[in-house]
């Protein structure tokens, strides 16, 4: 949604005040690329995933039929949870770095269909075939 004229003037005024007060900070903020932030999160997620694999394998290596299985199972479960959390964090950062989140938020929601509206796709074709069959127009 575009800003009103009044809001745009106020935003420009705030920007000018920021440049006047701290030009070095303003230039730093202006030059910062948000995708760099998400790339760091992707790297951290990859490292977390590798650490999860190491913990999972460590739990398997520590398992001994003669001793208690509580500690190795706990280590393996912790490794799996770390892998899962790292994957989800990395996938989220990947989506945001590629711009998927901004595009989805910017799109307008689809208007709700009324009962008489045509449905797209397969159901529309099925209904059309059924109607032709009922009318005797079937080829």
Coordinates of N, CA, C and O in Angstrom, one line a residue:
X1 N 0.9 -1.2 0.0 CA 0.0 0.0 0.0 C 0.9 1.2 0.0 O 1.8 1.4 0.8
X2 N 0.7 2.1 -1.0 CA 1.6 3.3 -1.0 C 1.3 4.3 0.1 O 0.2 4.3 0.7
X3 N 2.3 5.0 0.5 CA 2.2 6.0 1.5 C 1.4 7.2 1.0 O 1.5 7.6 -0.1
X4 N 0.7 7.9 2.0 CA 0.0 9.1 1.6 C 1.1 10.2 1.4 O 2.2 10.1 1.8
X5 N 0.7 11.3 0.9 CA 1.6 12.4 0.7 C 2.2 12.9 2.0 O 3.4 13.2 2.1
X6 N 1.3 13.0 3.0 CA 1.7 13.5 4.3 C 2.8 12.5 4.9 O 3.8 12.9 5.5
X7 N 2.5 11.2 4.9 CA 3.4 10.2 5.4 C 4.7 10.2 4.7 O 5.8 10.1 5.3
X8 N 4.7 10.4 3.3 CA 5.9 10.5 2.6 C 6.8 11.7 3.0 O 8.0 11.6 3.1
X9 N 6.1 12.8 3.2 CA 6.9 14.0 3.6 C 7.5 13.8 5.0 O 8.7 14.2 5.2
X10 N 6.8 13.2 5.9 CA 7.3 12.9 7.2 C 8.5 11.9 7.2 O 9.5 12.1 7.9
X11 N 8.4 10.9 6.3 CA 9.5 10.0 6.1 C 10.7 10.7 5.6 O 11.8 10.4 6.0
X12 N 10.5 11.5 4.6 CA 11.7 12.3 4.1 C 12.3 13.2 5.1 O 13.5 13.3 5.2
X13 N 11.5 13.8 5.9 CA 12.0 14.7 7.0 C 12.8 13.8 8.0 O 13.9 14.3 8.4
X14 N 12.3 12.7 8.4 CA 13.1 11.8 9.3 C 14.4 11.4 8.7 O 15.4 11.4 9.3
X15 N 14.4 11.1 7.4 CA 15.6 10.6 6.7 C 16.6 11.8 6.7 O 17.8 11.6 6.9
X16 N 16.2 13.0 6.4 CA 17.1 14.2 6.4 C 17.7 14.4 7.8 O 18.8 14.7 7.9
X17 N 16.8 14.3 8.8 CA 17.3 14.5 10.2 C 18.3 13.4 10.5 O 19.3 13.7 11.2
X18 N 18.2 12.2 10.1 CA 19.1 11.1 10.4 C 20.4 11.4 9.7 O 21.5 11.3 10.3
X19 N 20.4 11.9 8.4 CA 21.6 12.2 7.7 C 22.3 13.4 8.4 O 23.6 13.4 8.5
X20 N 21.6 14.3 8.9 CA 22.2 15.5 9.5 C 22.8 15.1 10.8 O 23.9 15.6 11.2
X21 N 22.2 14.2 11.6 CA 22.7 13.8 12.9 C 23.8 12.9 12.9 O 24.8 13.0 13.6
X22 N 23.7 11.8 12.0 CA 24.8 10.8 11.9 C 24.9 10.3 10.5 O 24.4 9.3 10.2
X23 N 25.7 11.0 9.7 CA 25.8 10.6 8.3 C 26.5 9.3 8.1 O 26.2 8.5 7.2
X24 N 27.5 9.0 8.9 CA 28.2 7.7 8.8 C 27.2 6.5 9.0 O 27.2 5.5 8.3
X25 N 26.4 6.6 10.1 CA 25.4 5.5 10.3 C 24.4 5.4 9.2 O 24.0 4.3 8.8
X26 N 24.0 6.6 8.7 CA 23.0 6.6 7.7 C 23.5 5.9 6.4 O 22.8 5.1 5.8
X27 N 24.8 6.2 6.1 CA 25.4 5.5 4.9 C 25.5 4.0 5.1 O 25.3 3.3 4.2
X28 N 25.9 3.6 6.3 CA 26.1 2.2 6.6 C 24.7 1.5 6.5 O 24.7 0.4 5.9
X29 N 23.7 2.1 7.0 CA 22.4 1.4 6.9 C 21.9 1.4 5.5 O 21.3 0.4 5.0
X30 N 22.1 2.4 4.7 CA 21.7 2.5 3.3 C 22.4 1.4 2.5 O 21.8 0.8 1.6
X31 N 23.7 1.1 2.8 CA 24.5 0.2 2.0 C 24.3 -1.2 2.4 O 24.8 -2.1 1.7
X32 N 23.7 -1.5 3.5 CA 23.5 -2.9 4.0 C 22.5 -3.6 3.2 O 21.4 -3.2 2.9
X33 N 22.9 -4.8 2.8 CA 22.1 -5.7 2.0 C 21.5 -6.8 2.9 O 22.2 -7.5 3.5
X34 N 20.2 -6.9 3.0 CA 19.6 -7.9 3.9 C 19.9 -9.3 3.5 O 19.9 -10.2 4.4
X35 N 20.2 -9.6 2.2 CA 20.5 -10.9 1.9 C 21.8 -11.4 2.5 O 21.9 -12.7 2.7
X36 N 22.7 -10.6 2.8 CA 23.9 -11.0 3.5 C 23.6 -11.5 4.9 O 24.1 -12.5 5.3
X37 N 22.6 -10.9 5.6 CA 22.2 -11.4 6.9 C 21.6 -12.8 6.8 O 21.9 -13.7 7.6
X38 N 20.8 -13.1 5.8 CA 20.2 -14.4 5.6 C 21.2 -15.4 5.2 O 21.1 -16.6 5.5
X39 N 22.2 -15.0 4.4 CA 23.3 -15.9 4.0 C 24.1 -16.4 5.2 O 24.5 -17.6 5.3
X40 N 24.3 -15.5 6.2 CA 24.9 -15.9 7.5 C 24.1 -16.9 8.2 O 24.6 -17.9 8.7
X41 N 22.8 -16.7 8.2 CA 21.9 -17.7 8.9 C 21.9 -19.1 8.1 O 21.8 -20.1 8.8
X42 N 22.1 -19.0 6.8 CA 22.1 -20.3 6.1 C 23.4 -21.0 6.4 O 23.4 -22.3 6.6
X43 N 24.5 -20.3 6.5 CA 25.8 -20.9 6.9 C 25.7 -21.5 8.3 O 26.2 -22.6 8.6
X44 N 25.1 -20.7 9.3 CA 25.0 -21.2 10.6 C 24.1 -22.5 10.7 O 24.3 -23.4 11.4
X45 N 23.0 -22.5 9.8 CA 22.1 -23.6 9.8 C 22.9 -24.9 9.3 O 22.7 -26.0 9.7
X46 N 23.7 -24.7 8.3 CA 24.5 -25.8 7.7 C 25.5 -26.3 8.8 O 25.6 -27.6 8.9
X47 N 26.1 -25.4 9.5 CA 27.0 -25.9 10.6 C 26.2 -26.6 11.7 O 26.7 -27.7 12.2
X48 N 25.0 -26.1 12.0 CA 24.2 -26.8 13.0 C 23.8 -28.2 12.5 O 23.7 -29.1 13.3
X49 N 23.5 -28.3 11.2 CA 23.0 -29.6 10.7 C 24.2 -30.6 10.7 O 24.0 -31.7 11.1
X50 N 25.4 -30.1 10.4 CA 26.6 -31.0 10.5 C 26.8 -31.4 11.9 O 27.1 -32.6 12.2
X51 N 26.7 -30.5 12.9 CA 26.8 -30.8 14.3 C 25.8 -31.8 14.7 O 26.1 -32.7 15.5
X52 N 24.6 -31.7 14.2 CA 23.5 -32.7 14.6 C 23.8 -34.1 14.1 O 23.6 -35.1 14.7
X53 N 24.4 -34.1 12.8 CA 24.8 -35.4 12.3 C 25.9 -36.1 13.2 O 25.9 -37.3 13.5
X54 N 26.9 -35.2 13.6 CA 27.9 -35.7 14.4 C 27.4 -36.2 15.8 O 27.8 -37.3 16.2
X55 N 26.4 -35.5 16.4 CA 25.8 -36.0 17.6 C 25.0 -37.3 17.4 O 25.1 -38.2 18.3
X56 N 24.3 -37.3 16.3 CA 23.6 -38.6 16.0 C 24.5 -39.8 15.9 O 24.2 -40.8 16.5
X57 N 25.6 -39.6 15.2 CA 26.5 -40.7 15.0 C 27.3 -41.0 16.3 O 27.6 -42.2 16.6
X58 N 27.6 -40.0 17.1 CA 28.2 -40.2 18.3 C 27.4 -41.0 19.3 O 27.8 -41.9 20.0
X59 N 26.1 -40.7 19.3 CA 25.1 -41.5 20.1 C 25.1 -43.0 19.6 O 25.0 -43.9 20.5
X60 N 25.2 -43.2 18.3 CA 25.2 -44.6 17.8 C 26.5 -45.3 18.2 O 26.5 -46.5 18.5
X61 N 27.6 -44.6 18.1 CA 28.9 -45.2 18.5 C 29.0 -45.5 19.9 O 29.7 -46.4 20.3
X62 N 28.4 -44.7 20.8 CA 28.5 -44.9 22.2 C 27.6 -46.0 22.7 O 27.7 -46.4 23.9
X63 N 26.7 -46.4 21.9 CA 25.8 -47.5 22.3 C 26.5 -48.8 22.5 O 27.3 -49.2 21.7
X64 N 26.3 -49.4 23.7 CA 27.0 -50.6 24.0 C 25.9 -51.5 24.7 O 25.3 -51.1 25.6
X65 N 25.7 -52.7 24.2 CA 24.7 -53.6 24.8 C 24.9 -53.9 26.2 O 23.9 -54.2 26.9
X66 N 26.1 -53.8 26.7 CA 26.4 -54.2 28.1 C 26.0 -53.0 29.1 O 25.9 -53.3 30.3
X67 N 25.9 -51.8 28.6 CA 25.7 -50.6 29.5 C 24.3 -50.1 29.3 O 23.6 -50.5 28.4
X68 N 24.0 -49.0 30.1 CA 22.7 -48.4 29.9 C 22.6 -47.6 28.6 O 23.6 -47.1 28.1
X69 N 21.5 -47.7 28.0 CA 21.3 -47.0 26.7 C 20.7 -45.6 26.8 O 20.4 -45.0 25.8
X70 N 20.6 -45.1 28.0 CA 19.9 -43.8 28.2 C 20.8 -42.7 27.6 O 20.3 -41.8 26.8
X71 N 22.0 -42.6 27.9 CA 22.9 -41.5 27.4 C 23.1 -41.6 25.9 O 22.9 -40.5 25.3
X72 N 23.4 -42.7 25.3 CA 23.5 -42.7 23.8 C 22.2 -42.3 23.1 O 22.2 -41.6 22.1
X73 N 21.1 -42.8 23.6 CA 19.8 -42.4 23.0 C 19.5 -40.9 23.1 O 19.1 -40.3 22.2
X74 N 19.8 -40.4 24.3 CA 19.6 -39.0 24.5 C 20.5 -38.1 23.6 O 20.1 -37.1 23.0
X75 N 21.7 -38.6 23.4 CA 22.7 -37.8 22.5 C 22.1 -37.9 21.1 O 22.1 -36.9 20.3
X76 N 21.7 -39.1 20.7 CA 21.2 -39.3 19.3 C 19.9 -38.4 19.1 O 19.7 -37.8 18.0
X77 N 19.0 -38.4 20.0 CA 17.8 -37.6 19.9 C 18.1 -36.1 19.9 O 17.6 -35.4 19.1
X78 N 19.1 -35.7 20.7 CA 19.5 -34.3 20.7 C 20.1 -33.9 19.3 O 19.8 -32.9 18.7
X79 N 20.9 -34.8 18.7 CA 21.4 -34.6 17.4 C 20.4 -34.5 16.3 O 20.4 -33.6 15.5
X80 N 19.3 -35.4 16.4 CA 18.2 -35.3 15.5 C 17.5 -34.0 15.6 O 17.1 -33.4 14.6
X81 N 17.2 -33.6 16.8 CA 16.5 -32.3 17.0 C 17.3 -31.1 16.5 O 16.7 -30.2 15.9
X82 N 18.6 -31.2 16.7 CA 19.4 -30.1 16.2 C 19.4 -30.1 14.7 O 19.4 -29.0 14.1
X83 N 19.5 -31.3 14.1 CA 19.4 -31.3 12.6 C 18.1 -30.8 12.1 O 18.1 -30.0 11.1
X84 N 17.0 -31.1 12.7 CA 15.7 -30.6 12.3 C 15.6 -29.1 12.5 O 15.1 -28.4 11.5
X85 N 16.0 -28.6 13.6 CA 15.9 -27.2 13.8 C 16.8 -26.4 12.9 O 16.4 -25.4 12.3
X86 N 18.0 -26.9 12.6 CA 18.9 -26.3 11.7 C 18.3 -26.3 10.2 O 18.4 -25.3 9.5
X87 N 17.7 -27.4 9.9 CA 17.1 -27.5 8.5 C 16.0 -26.4 8.4 O 15.9 -25.7 7.4
X88 N 15.1 -26.3 9.4 CA 14.0 -25.4 9.3 C 14.5 -24.0 9.3 O 14.0 -23.1 8.6
X89 N 15.5 -23.7 10.1 CA 16.1 -22.3 10.1 C 16.8 -22.0 8.8 O 16.6 -20.9 8.3
X90 N 17.5 -22.9 8.2 CA 18.1 -22.7 6.9 C 17.1 -22.6 5.8 O 17.3 -21.7 4.9
X91 N 16.0 -23.4 5.8 CA 15.0 -23.3 4.8 C 14.3 -21.9 4.9 O 14.0 -21.3 3.8
X92 N 14.0 -21.5 6.1 CA 13.4 -20.1 6.2 C 14.3 -19.0 5.8 O 13.9 -18.1 5.1
X93 N 15.6 -19.1 6.1 CA 16.5 -18.1 5.7 C 16.7 -18.1 4.1 O 16.8 -17.1 3.5
X94 N 16.7 -19.3 3.6 CA 16.9 -19.5 2.1 C 15.7 -18.8 1.4 O 15.8 -18.1 0.4
X95 N 14.5 -19.0 1.9 CA 13.2 -18.5 1.4 C 13.3 -16.9 1.4 O 13.0 -16.2 0.5
X96 N 13.7 -16.4 2.6 CA 13.8 -15.0 2.7 C 14.9 -14.4 1.9 O 14.7 -13.3 1.3
X97 N 16.0 -15.1 1.7 CA 17.1 -14.5 0.9 C 16.8 -14.5 -0.5 O 17.2 -13.6 -1.3
X98 N 15.9 -15.4 -1.0 CA 15.6 -15.5 -2.4 C 14.4 -14.5 -2.7 O 14.0 -14.4 -3.8
X99 N 13.8 -13.9 -1.6 CA 12.7 -13.0 -1.8 C 11.4 -13.6 -1.8 O 10.4 -12.9 -2.1
X100 N 11.2 -14.9 -1.4 CA 9.9 -15.5 -1.4 C 9.0 -15.0 -0.4 O 7.8 -14.9 -0.6
X101 N 9.5 -14.5 0.7 CA 8.6 -14.0 1.8 C 8.0 -12.7 1.4 O 6.8 -12.4 1.6
X102 N 8.8 -11.8 0.7 CA 8.3 -10.5 0.4 C 7.3 -10.6 -0.7 O 6.3 -9.9 -0.8
X103 N 7.5 -11.5 -1.7 CA 6.5 -11.7 -2.8 C 5.2 -12.2 -2.3 O 4.1 -11.7 -2.7
X104 N 5.2 -13.1 -1.4 CA 4.0 -13.7 -0.9 C 3.2 -12.7 -0.1 O 2.0 -12.7 -0.1
X105 N 3.9 -11.8 0.7 CA 3.2 -10.8 1.5 C 2.6 -9.7 0.6 O 1.6 -9.1 1.0
X106 N 3.3 -9.4 -0.5 CA 2.9 -8.3 -1.3 C 1.6 -8.7 -2.2 O 0.9 -7.8 -2.6
X107 N 1.4 -10.0 -2.5 CA 0.3 -10.3 -3.3 C -1.0 -10.1 -2.5 O -1.1 -10.3 -1.4
X108 N -2.0 -9.7 -3.3 CA -3.3 -9.5 -2.7 C -4.0 -10.8 -2.6 O -3.8 -11.7 -3.5
X109 N -4.8 -11.0 -1.5 CA -5.5 -12.3 -1.4 C -6.5 -12.5 -2.5 O -7.1 -11.5 -3.0
X110 N -6.7 -13.8 -2.9 CA -7.7 -14.0 -3.9 C -9.1 -13.7 -3.3 O -9.4 -14.0 -2.2
X111 N -10.0 -13.1 -4.2 CA -11.3 -12.8 -3.7 C -12.1 -14.2 -3.5 O -11.8 -15.1 -4.2
X112 N -13.0 -14.2 -2.5 CA -13.7 -15.4 -2.2 C -14.7 -15.6 -3.4 O -15.3 -14.7 -3.9
X113 N -14.9 -16.9 -3.7 CA -15.8 -17.2 -4.8 C -17.2 -17.4 -4.3 O -17.4 -17.9 -3.2
X114 N -18.1 -17.0 -5.1 CA -19.5 -17.2 -4.7 C -20.0 -18.5 -5.3 O -19.3 -19.1 -6.1
X115 N -21.2 -18.9 -4.9 CA -21.7 -20.2 -5.3 C -21.8 -20.3 -6.8 O -21.5 -21.4 -7.3
X116 N -22.1 -19.3 -7.5 CA -22.3 -19.4 -8.9 C -21.1 -19.2 -9.7 O -21.1 -19.3 -11.0
X117 N -20.0 -18.8 -9.1 CA -18.7 -18.6 -9.8 C -18.2 -19.9 -10.4 O -18.4 -20.9 -9.9
X118 N -17.5 -19.7 -11.6 CA -16.9 -20.9 -12.2 C -15.6 -21.3 -11.4 O -14.9 -20.4 -11.0
X119 N -15.4 -22.6 -11.3 CA -14.3 -23.1 -10.6 C -13.2 -23.4 -11.6 O -13.5 -23.9 -12.7
X120 N -11.9 -23.0 -11.3 CA -10.9 -23.2 -12.3 C -10.5 -24.7 -12.4 O -10.7 -25.5 -11.4
X121 N -9.9 -25.1 -13.5 CA -9.2 -26.4 -13.5 C -10.1 -27.6 -13.8 O -11.1 -27.5 -14.5
X122 N -9.8 -28.7 -13.1 CA -10.3 -30.0 -13.4 C -11.8 -30.0 -13.1 O -12.6 -30.6 -13.8
X123 N -12.3 -29.4 -11.9 CA -13.7 -29.5 -11.6 C -14.5 -28.8 -12.6 O -15.6 -29.2 -12.9
X124 N -14.0 -27.7 -13.2 CA -14.8 -27.0 -14.2 C -15.0 -27.9 -15.4 O -16.1 -27.9 -16.0
X125 N -13.9 -28.6 -15.8 CA -14.0 -29.5 -17.0 C -15.0 -30.6 -16.7 O -15.8 -31.0 -17.5
X126 N -15.0 -31.2 -15.5 CA -15.9 -32.3 -15.1 C -17.4 -31.8 -15.2 O -18.2 -32.5 -15.7
X127 N -17.6 -30.6 -14.6 CA -18.9 -30.1 -14.6 C -19.4 -29.8 -16.0 O -20.6 -30.1 -16.4
X128 N -18.5 -29.3 -16.9 CA -18.9 -29.0 -18.3 C -19.3 -30.3 -19.0 O -20.2 -30.4 -19.7
X129 N -18.5 -31.4 -18.8 CA -18.8 -32.7 -19.4 C -20.1 -33.2 -18.9 O -20.9 -33.8 -19.7
X130 N -20.3 -33.1 -17.6 CA -21.6 -33.6 -17.1 C -22.8 -32.9 -17.7 O -23.8 -33.5 -18.0
X131 N -22.7 -31.5 -17.8 CA -23.7 -30.8 -18.3 C -24.0 -31.2 -19.8 O -25.2 -31.3 -20.2
X132 N -22.9 -31.4 -20.6 CA -23.1 -31.8 -22.0 C -23.8 -33.1 -22.1 O -24.6 -33.4 -22.9
X133 N -23.4 -34.1 -21.2 CA -24.0 -35.4 -21.2 C -25.5 -35.4 -20.9 O -26.3 -36.1 -21.4
X134 N -25.8 -34.5 -19.9 CA -27.2 -34.4 -19.5 C -28.1 -33.8 -20.6 O -29.2 -34.1 -20.8
X135 N -27.5 -32.9 -21.4 CA -28.2 -32.2 -22.5 C -28.2 -33.0 -23.8 O -28.9 -32.7 -24.7
X136 N -27.4 -34.1 -23.8 CA -27.4 -35.0 -25.0 C -26.4 -34.5 -26.0 O -26.5 -34.9 -27.2
X137 N -25.5 -33.6 -25.7 CA -24.6 -33.0 -26.6 C -23.3 -33.8 -26.7 O -22.3 -33.4 -27.3
X138 N -23.2 -34.9 -26.0 CA -22.0 -35.7 -25.9 C -21.6 -36.2 -27.3 O -22.4 -36.8 -28.0
X139 N -20.3 -36.0 -27.7 CA -19.9 -36.5 -29.0 C -19.4 -37.9 -28.9 O -18.6 -38.4 -28.4

